[in-house]
CSV table of C-alpha atoms and ligand atoms in Angstrom, one decimal:
chain,number,residue,atom,x,y,z
A,1,MET,CA,-11.5,-24.5,-29.9
A,2,ALA,CA,-7.8,-24.9,-30.1
A,3,HIS,CA,-6.3,-26.0,-33.4
A,4,PRO,CA,-4.9,-29.4,-33.2
A,5,SER,CA,-1.4,-29.7,-33.9
A,6,THR,CA,1.6,-27.8,-31.8
A,7,VAL,CA,4.4,-27.7,-34.7
A,8,ILE,CA,8.2,-26.4,-34.5
A,9,LEU,CA,7.9,-24.1,-37.5
A,10,GLY,CA,11.9,-23.2,-37.3
A,11,THR,CA,15.1,-24.0,-35.5
A,12,GLY,CA,18.2,-22.7,-35.5
A,13,SER,CA,21.8,-22.6,-32.8
A,14,TYR,CA,24.9,-20.9,-31.8
A,15,ALA,CA,27.8,-21.8,-30.6
A,16,PRO,CA,30.3,-19.8,-29.9
A,17,PRO,CA,33.8,-20.0,-31.9
A,18,ARG,CA,36.3,-20.4,-29.2
A,19,VAL,CA,37.1,-24.0,-29.3
A,20,LEU,CA,38.8,-25.5,-25.8
A,21,THR,CA,40.4,-29.0,-26.6
A,22,ASN,CA,41.1,-31.7,-24.3
A,23,GLU,CA,44.6,-31.1,-25.0
A,24,GLU,CA,44.6,-27.3,-23.6
A,25,LEU,CA,42.6,-28.4,-20.5
A,26,ALA,CA,45.0,-31.2,-19.6
A,27,LEU,CA,47.6,-28.3,-19.4
A,28,GLN,CA,44.9,-26.8,-16.5
A,29,VAL,CA,43.7,-29.5,-14.8
A,30,ASP,CA,45.3,-33.0,-13.8
A,31,THR,CA,44.1,-34.6,-16.9
A,32,SER,CA,44.3,-36.2,-20.3
A,33,ASP,CA,42.6,-36.3,-23.8
A,34,GLU,CA,42.7,-40.1,-23.4
A,35,TRP,CA,41.2,-40.1,-20.0
A,36,ILE,CA,38.5,-37.6,-21.6
A,37,ARG,CA,37.7,-39.2,-24.6
A,38,THR,CA,37.3,-42.9,-23.2
A,39,ARG,CA,35.2,-41.8,-20.5
A,40,THR,CA,33.0,-39.6,-22.3
A,41,GLY,CA,33.0,-39.2,-25.7
A,42,ILE,CA,34.4,-35.2,-25.5
A,43,ARG,CA,37.1,-33.9,-27.6
A,44,GLU,CA,36.4,-30.3,-27.7
A,45,ARG,CA,34.1,-27.7,-26.2
A,46,ARG,CA,33.1,-24.0,-27.1
A,47,ILE,CA,33.7,-21.8,-24.6
A,48,ALA,CA,32.0,-18.1,-24.6
A,49,ASP,CA,34.6,-15.1,-23.9
A,50,ASP,CA,33.9,-13.3,-20.3
A,51,ALA,CA,32.2,-10.7,-21.7
A,52,VAL,CA,29.4,-12.8,-23.4
A,53,ALA,CA,26.4,-14.2,-21.7
A,54,ALA,CA,23.8,-16.7,-22.3
A,55,SER,CA,21.4,-14.1,-23.6
A,56,ASP,CA,24.4,-13.4,-26.2
A,57,LEU,CA,23.9,-16.4,-27.2
A,58,ALA,CA,20.4,-16.7,-26.8
A,59,VAL,CA,19.8,-13.8,-29.5
A,60,GLU,CA,21.8,-15.5,-32.2
A,61,ALA,CA,19.9,-19.2,-32.1
A,62,ALA,CA,16.5,-16.9,-31.7
A,63,ARG,CA,17.3,-15.1,-35.0
A,64,ALA,CA,18.4,-18.5,-36.5
A,65,ALA,CA,15.4,-19.6,-35.9
A,66,MET,CA,13.1,-16.7,-36.3
A,67,SER,CA,14.5,-16.6,-39.7
A,68,ASP,CA,13.9,-20.3,-40.0
A,69,ALA,CA,10.4,-20.0,-39.7
A,70,ASP,CA,10.0,-17.0,-41.8
A,71,LEU,CA,8.6,-14.8,-38.6
A,72,GLU,CA,9.2,-11.4,-37.3
A,73,ALA,CA,9.7,-10.5,-33.8
A,74,SER,CA,6.6,-9.3,-33.6
A,75,ASP,CA,4.9,-12.1,-34.7
A,76,ILE,CA,6.3,-13.8,-30.9
A,77,ASP,CA,3.9,-14.2,-28.1
A,78,LEU,CA,5.4,-16.0,-25.9
A,79,LEU,CA,9.0,-16.7,-24.8
A,80,ILE,CA,10.8,-19.4,-23.0
A,81,VAL,CA,14.3,-19.5,-21.7
A,82,ALA,CA,15.6,-22.8,-20.6
A,83,THR,CA,18.9,-22.1,-18.1
A,84,ILE,CA,20.9,-22.9,-14.9
A,85,THR,CA,22.9,-19.8,-16.4
A,86,PRO,CA,21.5,-16.7,-16.3
A,87,ASP,CA,22.4,-13.6,-16.8
A,88,TYR,CA,21.5,-12.7,-13.8
A,89,PRO,CA,20.5,-13.8,-10.4
A,90,MET,CA,17.0,-11.7,-11.2
A,91,PRO,CA,15.1,-10.6,-13.9
A,92,ALA,CA,14.7,-13.8,-16.0
A,93,THR,CA,17.0,-13.8,-18.8
A,94,ALA,CA,14.4,-13.9,-21.1
A,95,CYS,CA,13.6,-10.1,-20.5
A,96,VAL,CA,16.9,-10.0,-21.8
A,97,VAL,CA,16.6,-11.6,-24.6
A,98,GLN,CA,13.1,-10.1,-25.2
A,99,ARG,CA,14.6,-6.6,-25.6
A,100,LYS,CA,17.5,-7.3,-27.7
A,101,LEU,CA,15.2,-8.8,-30.2
A,102,GLY,CA,12.3,-6.1,-30.1
A,103,LEU,CA,9.7,-8.5,-29.0
A,104,ARG,CA,6.6,-7.6,-28.4
A,105,THR,CA,6.0,-5.7,-24.6
A,106,ASN,CA,2.6,-8.1,-24.9
A,107,SER,CA,4.3,-10.7,-25.2
A,108,ALA,CA,4.7,-13.4,-21.9
A,109,CYS,CA,8.6,-13.5,-20.6
A,110,PHE,CA,9.9,-16.2,-18.5
A,111,ASP,CA,13.0,-18.5,-17.4
A,112,LEU,CA,13.2,-22.3,-16.8
A,113,ASN,CA,15.1,-24.1,-14.8
A,114,ALA,CA,15.6,-28.2,-15.4
A,115,ALA,CA,18.5,-28.1,-15.5
A,116,CYS,CA,19.8,-30.4,-18.6
A,117,SER,CA,15.8,-31.3,-19.3
A,118,GLY,CA,15.2,-27.4,-20.2
A,119,PHE,CA,14.5,-27.6,-23.1
A,120,VAL,CA,11.9,-30.6,-23.1
A,121,TYR,CA,9.9,-29.0,-20.0
A,122,SER,CA,10.1,-26.2,-22.0
A,123,LEU,CA,8.8,-27.4,-25.4
A,124,ASP,CA,5.9,-29.2,-23.2
A,125,THR,CA,5.2,-25.8,-21.1
A,126,ALA,CA,5.5,-23.9,-24.5
A,127,ALA,CA,3.3,-26.6,-26.1
A,128,ALA,CA,0.3,-26.4,-23.4
A,129,MET,CA,0.2,-22.6,-23.3
A,130,LEU,CA,0.0,-22.5,-27.3
A,131,GLY,CA,-2.8,-25.1,-26.9
A,132,SER,CA,-4.6,-23.0,-24.8
A,133,GLY,CA,-5.4,-20.4,-27.6
A,134,ARG,CA,-3.4,-17.5,-26.2
A,135,TYR,CA,-0.8,-17.6,-27.9
A,136,ARG,CA,0.5,-17.5,-31.2
A,137,HIS,CA,3.8,-18.2,-31.7
A,138,ALA,CA,6.1,-19.5,-29.2
A,139,LEU,CA,10.4,-18.5,-29.1
A,140,VAL,CA,11.9,-21.3,-27.1
A,141,ILE,CA,15.6,-21.6,-26.4
A,142,GLY,CA,17.8,-23.7,-24.7
A,143,VAL,CA,20.7,-21.7,-23.7
A,144,GLU,CA,23.9,-22.6,-21.6
A,145,LYS,CA,27.1,-20.0,-20.8
A,146,MET,CA,28.3,-23.5,-18.2
A,147,SER,CA,32.2,-21.9,-18.6
A,148,SER,CA,30.4,-19.3,-15.7
A,149,ILE,CA,29.7,-22.4,-13.2
A,150,VAL,CA,32.1,-24.9,-13.9
A,151,ASP,CA,34.8,-25.3,-10.9
A,152,TRP,CA,38.0,-24.8,-13.4
A,153,THR,CA,40.0,-26.7,-10.6
A,154,ASP,CA,37.6,-29.9,-10.7
A,155,ARG,CA,38.6,-32.3,-13.1
A,156,ASN,CA,35.9,-34.5,-12.2
A,157,THR,CA,33.8,-31.6,-13.7
A,158,CYS,CA,35.2,-28.9,-15.7
A,159,VAL,CA,35.8,-31.7,-18.5
A,160,LEU,CA,32.2,-32.0,-19.4
A,161,PHE,CA,31.0,-29.0,-19.8
A,162,GLY,CA,30.6,-26.6,-22.7
A,163,ASP,CA,28.1,-23.3,-23.9
A,164,ALA,CA,26.1,-22.7,-26.3
A,165,ALA,CA,22.2,-21.8,-27.7
A,166,GLY,CA,19.4,-23.2,-29.4
A,167,ALA,CA,16.4,-22.4,-30.3
A,168,VAL,CA,12.8,-23.3,-31.7
A,169,VAL,CA,10.0,-21.7,-32.7
A,170,MET,CA,6.3,-23.2,-32.4
A,171,GLY,CA,2.9,-22.5,-33.6
A,172,MET,CA,-0.3,-24.4,-34.2
A,173,SER,CA,-1.8,-26.0,-37.1
A,174,ASP,CA,-4.3,-27.4,-38.6
A,175,GLU,CA,-2.5,-30.5,-39.9
A,176,ARG,CA,-3.5,-33.5,-37.1
A,177,GLY,CA,-0.5,-36.1,-35.9
A,178,ALA,CA,1.8,-33.7,-36.8
A,179,GLY,CA,4.5,-31.8,-34.1
A,180,LEU,CA,4.6,-32.5,-30.6
A,181,LEU,CA,2.4,-35.6,-30.4
A,182,GLY,CA,3.4,-36.0,-26.3
A,183,THR,CA,5.6,-35.5,-23.7
A,184,ARG,CA,6.9,-37.5,-20.1
A,185,LEU,CA,8.2,-35.3,-17.8
A,186,GLY,CA,9.4,-36.7,-14.1
A,187,ALA,CA,11.9,-35.8,-11.4
A,188,PHE,CA,13.9,-37.8,-8.7
A,189,GLY,CA,13.8,-34.8,-6.2
A,190,GLU,CA,15.6,-37.2,-3.9
A,191,GLY,CA,19.1,-36.8,-5.9
A,192,THR,CA,19.2,-32.4,-5.9
A,193,GLU,CA,21.9,-32.4,-4.0
A,194,LEU,CA,23.9,-35.2,-6.4
A,195,LEU,CA,24.8,-32.2,-9.4
A,196,TRP,CA,24.3,-28.9,-7.9
A,197,ILE,CA,25.6,-25.7,-6.6
A,198,SER,CA,25.5,-25.6,-2.6
A,199,ASP,CA,26.0,-21.5,-2.1
A,200,GLY,CA,24.5,-18.5,-4.0
A,201,GLY,CA,20.7,-19.4,-3.3
A,202,SER,CA,18.3,-18.9,0.1
A,203,ARG,CA,20.0,-21.3,1.6
A,204,THR,CA,23.1,-20.5,1.7
A,205,PRO,CA,24.0,-16.9,0.5
A,206,ILE,CA,27.8,-16.8,-1.1
A,207,THR,CA,30.3,-15.8,1.7
A,208,GLN,CA,33.5,-15.8,1.9
A,209,GLU,CA,33.6,-19.1,2.6
A,210,SER,CA,31.6,-20.1,-0.4
A,211,PHE,CA,34.4,-18.5,-2.8
A,212,ALA,CA,37.4,-20.2,-0.5
A,213,ASN,CA,36.0,-23.5,-0.8
A,214,HIS,CA,34.3,-22.9,-4.3
A,215,SER,CA,30.9,-23.9,-3.6
A,216,HIS,CA,29.7,-21.4,-5.4
A,217,ARG,CA,30.4,-23.7,-8.6
A,218,LEU,CA,28.7,-26.8,-9.9
A,219,ARG,CA,29.3,-30.3,-7.8
A,220,MET,CA,28.4,-33.4,-8.9
A,221,LYS,CA,28.7,-37.3,-7.9
A,222,GLY,CA,29.8,-38.5,-11.5
A,223,LYS,CA,29.1,-42.2,-10.7
A,224,GLU,CA,25.6,-42.1,-9.1
A,225,VAL,CA,24.4,-39.1,-11.5
A,226,PHE,CA,25.7,-41.7,-14.3
A,227,LYS,CA,23.8,-44.7,-13.4
A,228,LEU,CA,20.7,-42.5,-12.4
A,229,ALA,CA,20.9,-40.9,-16.3
A,230,VAL,CA,20.6,-44.4,-18.0
A,231,ARG,CA,17.6,-45.9,-15.9
A,232,GLY,CA,15.7,-42.2,-16.1
A,233,MET,CA,16.3,-41.3,-19.9
A,234,GLU,CA,15.6,-44.8,-21.1
A,235,ASP,CA,12.5,-45.0,-19.1
A,236,ALA,CA,11.5,-41.5,-20.4
A,237,CYS,CA,11.8,-43.2,-24.0
A,238,ARG,CA,10.1,-46.8,-22.9
A,239,GLU,CA,7.3,-45.1,-21.4
A,240,ILE,CA,7.0,-42.2,-24.3
A,241,LEU,CA,6.4,-45.0,-26.7
A,242,GLU,CA,4.3,-47.4,-25.0
A,243,GLN,CA,1.7,-44.5,-24.8
A,244,HIS,CA,1.6,-44.0,-28.5
A,245,HIS,CA,1.8,-47.7,-28.9
A,246,LEU,CA,5.0,-47.8,-30.5
A,247,ARG,CA,8.5,-50.0,-31.1
A,248,ALA,CA,11.6,-48.2,-30.7
A,249,ASP,CA,13.2,-49.4,-33.9
A,250,GLN,CA,9.9,-47.1,-35.2
A,251,ILE,CA,11.9,-44.0,-34.0
A,252,SER,CA,13.6,-42.4,-37.1
A,253,LEU,CA,16.1,-40.3,-35.5
A,254,VAL,CA,16.5,-40.1,-31.2
A,255,ILE,CA,17.9,-36.7,-29.9
A,256,PRO,CA,19.6,-37.9,-26.8
A,257,HIS,CA,20.6,-34.9,-24.2
A,258,GLN,CA,24.8,-35.0,-25.0
A,259,ALA,CA,26.2,-35.4,-21.6
A,260,ASN,CA,28.5,-38.6,-21.9
A,261,LEU,CA,28.7,-40.8,-25.1
A,262,ARG,CA,28.5,-43.9,-22.9
A,263,ILE,CA,25.4,-42.7,-21.1
A,264,ILE,CA,24.1,-42.6,-25.3
A,265,GLU,CA,25.3,-46.1,-26.1
A,266,ALA,CA,23.8,-47.4,-22.8
A,267,ILE,CA,20.6,-46.0,-23.9
A,268,SER,CA,21.3,-47.7,-27.4
A,269,HIS,CA,22.0,-50.8,-25.7
A,270,TYR,CA,18.9,-51.0,-23.6
A,271,LEU,CA,16.6,-50.0,-26.3
A,272,GLU,CA,18.1,-52.6,-28.6
A,273,LEU,CA,18.1,-49.9,-31.1
A,274,PRO,CA,21.2,-48.8,-33.5
A,275,MET,CA,23.8,-46.0,-32.8
A,276,ASP,CA,22.8,-44.8,-35.9
A,277,ARG,CA,19.9,-44.3,-35.0
A,278,PHE,CA,21.4,-41.6,-32.2
A,279,TYR,CA,22.4,-37.9,-33.0
A,280,ILE,CA,25.9,-37.2,-31.2
A,281,ASN,CA,27.8,-34.3,-31.4
A,282,VAL,CA,28.4,-34.6,-27.4
A,283,ASP,CA,32.3,-34.9,-29.1
A,284,ARG,CA,32.8,-31.5,-30.9
A,285,PHE,CA,30.7,-29.8,-27.6
A,286,GLY,CA,30.4,-31.6,-24.6
A,287,ASN,CA,27.6,-31.2,-22.6
A,288,THR,CA,25.7,-27.9,-22.7
A,289,SER,CA,23.4,-28.5,-20.7
A,290,ALA,CA,19.6,-26.9,-21.6
A,291,ALA,CA,21.2,-25.8,-25.5
A,292,SER,CA,22.0,-29.5,-25.5
A,293,ILE,CA,18.9,-30.8,-27.4
A,294,PRO,CA,18.1,-27.8,-29.5
A,295,LEU,CA,21.7,-27.4,-30.3
A,296,ALA,CA,22.0,-31.4,-32.1
A,297,LEU,CA,18.2,-31.2,-33.0
A,298,ASP,CA,18.9,-28.0,-35.4
A,299,GLU,CA,22.2,-29.5,-36.7
A,300,ALA,CA,20.2,-32.7,-37.2
A,301,ARG,CA,17.7,-30.8,-39.5
A,302,ARG,CA,20.8,-29.4,-41.4
A,303,LEU,CA,23.0,-32.4,-42.2
A,304,GLY,CA,19.8,-33.8,-43.6
A,305,ARG,CA,19.4,-36.2,-40.8
A,306,ILE,CA,15.8,-35.1,-40.2
A,307,GLN,CA,12.8,-35.8,-43.3
A,308,ARG,CA,9.5,-34.4,-43.2
A,309,GLY,CA,7.3,-37.0,-41.1
A,310,ASP,CA,9.9,-38.8,-39.5
A,311,LEU,CA,9.5,-39.6,-35.9
A,312,ILE,CA,12.0,-38.5,-33.9
A,313,LEU,CA,12.6,-38.7,-29.6
A,314,LEU,CA,14.0,-36.1,-28.1
A,315,VAL,CA,15.0,-37.5,-23.9
A,316,ALA,CA,17.1,-35.6,-21.8
A,317,PHE,CA,18.3,-35.9,-17.9
A,318,GLY,CA,19.6,-33.0,-15.8
A,319,ALA,CA,20.2,-32.2,-12.0
A,320,GLY,CA,17.2,-31.9,-10.5
A,321,LEU,CA,17.5,-34.2,-10.9
A,322,THR,CA,15.0,-33.6,-13.6
A,323,TYR,CA,14.6,-35.9,-17.0
A,324,GLY,CA,12.6,-36.1,-20.0
A,325,SER,CA,10.9,-37.2,-22.9
A,326,ALA,CA,9.0,-36.2,-26.3
A,327,LEU,CA,7.7,-37.4,-29.2
A,328,ILE,CA,7.4,-35.2,-32.7
A,329,ARG,CA,6.2,-35.9,-35.9
A,330,TRP,CA,8.4,-34.0,-38.1
B,1,LIG,C1,31.8,-37.9,-15.0
B,1,LIG,C2,32.4,-39.4,-15.5
B,1,LIG,C3,32.8,-39.2,-16.9
B,1,LIG,C4,33.3,-40.0,-14.5
B,1,LIG,O1,33.4,-41.1,-15.4
B,1,LIG,P1,33.6,-42.7,-14.3
B,1,LIG,O2,34.1,-44.0,-15.0
B,1,LIG,O3,32.5,-42.9,-13.5
B,1,LIG,O4,35.0,-42.5,-13.0
B,1,LIG,P2,35.2,-42.1,-11.8
B,1,LIG,O5,34.5,-41.4,-11.4
B,1,LIG,O6,35.1,-43.6,-11.3
B,1,LIG,O7,36.4,-42.2,-11.7
B,1,LIG,C5,37.5,-42.9,-11.8
B,1,LIG,C6,38.7,-41.8,-11.9
B,1,LIG,O8,39.1,-40.9,-12.7
B,1,LIG,C7,39.5,-40.0,-11.9
B,1,LIG,N1,39.2,-38.7,-12.8
B,1,LIG,C8,38.1,-37.8,-12.4
B,1,LIG,N2,37.8,-37.1,-13.7
B,1,LIG,C9,39.1,-37.0,-14.5
B,1,LIG,C10,39.7,-36.8,-15.5
B,1,LIG,N3,39.1,-35.1,-16.2
B,1,LIG,N4,41.1,-36.8,-15.8
B,1,LIG,C11,41.8,-37.6,-15.6
B,1,LIG,N5,41.0,-38.8,-14.2
B,1,LIG,C12,39.5,-38.0,-13.9
B,1,LIG,C13,38.9,-40.0,-10.6
B,1,LIG,O9,39.7,-38.8,-9.3
B,1,LIG,C14,38.9,-41.7,-10.2
B,1,LIG,O10,39.9,-41.5,-9.2
B,1,LIG,P3,40.1,-42.4,-8.5
B,1,LIG,O11,39.6,-43.4,-8.4
B,1,LIG,O12,41.7,-42.2,-7.9
B,1,LIG,O13,39.1,-41.5,-7.4
B,1,LIG,C15,31.2,-40.2,-15.5
B,1,LIG,O14,30.9,-40.5,-14.2
B,1,LIG,C16,29.8,-39.1,-16.1
B,1,LIG,O15,30.1,-38.8,-17.2
B,1,LIG,N6,28.8,-39.1,-14.9
B,1,LIG,C17,27.2,-38.7,-15.6
B,1,LIG,C18,27.8,-37.1,-15.7
B,1,LIG,C19,26.9,-36.6,-16.6
B,1,LIG,O16,26.2,-36.9,-17.6
B,1,LIG,N7,26.3,-35.5,-15.6
B,1,LIG,C20,25.2,-34.7,-16.3
B,1,LIG,C21,24.0,-35.1,-16.1
B,1,LIG,S1,22.8,-34.1,-16.8
């Protein structure tokens, strides 16, 4: 019989040291610090060196999370890497990370693609697998090298994204009512083409033409995505609160996907929950996709914003278009 609760035993994060400011970006594309700050809340983002891949960022965050959990590589038997910027189209970045961390051969390793909702999707997947009783400790990593897929000539998108990794170690606890209390996942598949990379998959393999018109790079219809993000994240919060018979003001801290400060402000407005209950670091990192929530979670913990017993709400939205929320009793 499975233990009652899936808990987070440790967190870790890593961002590459190189800071790219709005002012520097304004030298590359027709934009300004003022435009970026007022439309998105972003001041700067981190950019990994050319030689650094997603697995390199992932390994740093994973080591920090394992050390925080006081566990060794040999204790992990499940590794999920949420990413849309894998080291290679194949094999999974999880296998590269497994090798670098020296995890056991008999650990299950796979990548999960749910874009910016990837970490919340992965938490749910890990919880279900741990709950089956067939795994003991899961390492769940959200990592992106977004700088490798953005179009650096497109001011509509290149100002928004950054590189980072965040990780958690999960396990089971006999303490009832602790840890991951529930999740709410979903997707608006009809919005696939609002935020995507059209070329480089089986539909349209990369050609000379792809390179010429940059269609192997990320494209987004920002306005439409903005509206759906607000709606999707608000609904994901409301539904999970209803499922657990909770009011928004019972949440100690919301850790939202960090895409745009205005999206977070809109959710705060609609949920009637003040902004000081939302953890914000989009100003320093931009949108780091699957890394965004675990990076913010780790920072919030280290800053003492999360205490034992607190109710924490994670909420994400991303390409797919996917969305998800998770409720955690810390
Ligand atoms: C991208 C986003 C910041 C744009 O903000 P917006 O208020 O919707 O701005 P608009 O799309 O109306 O663009 C307004 C103008 O600014 C211009 N613009 C776009 N990017 C610009 C930039 N970096 N600098 C200066 N001007 C820019 C546009 O070209 C447009 O000009 P036009 O009216 O002459 O065509 C916003 O739509 C957004 O955040 N969308 C969601 C993004 C997101 O979070 N995606 C990930 C979800 S996980």
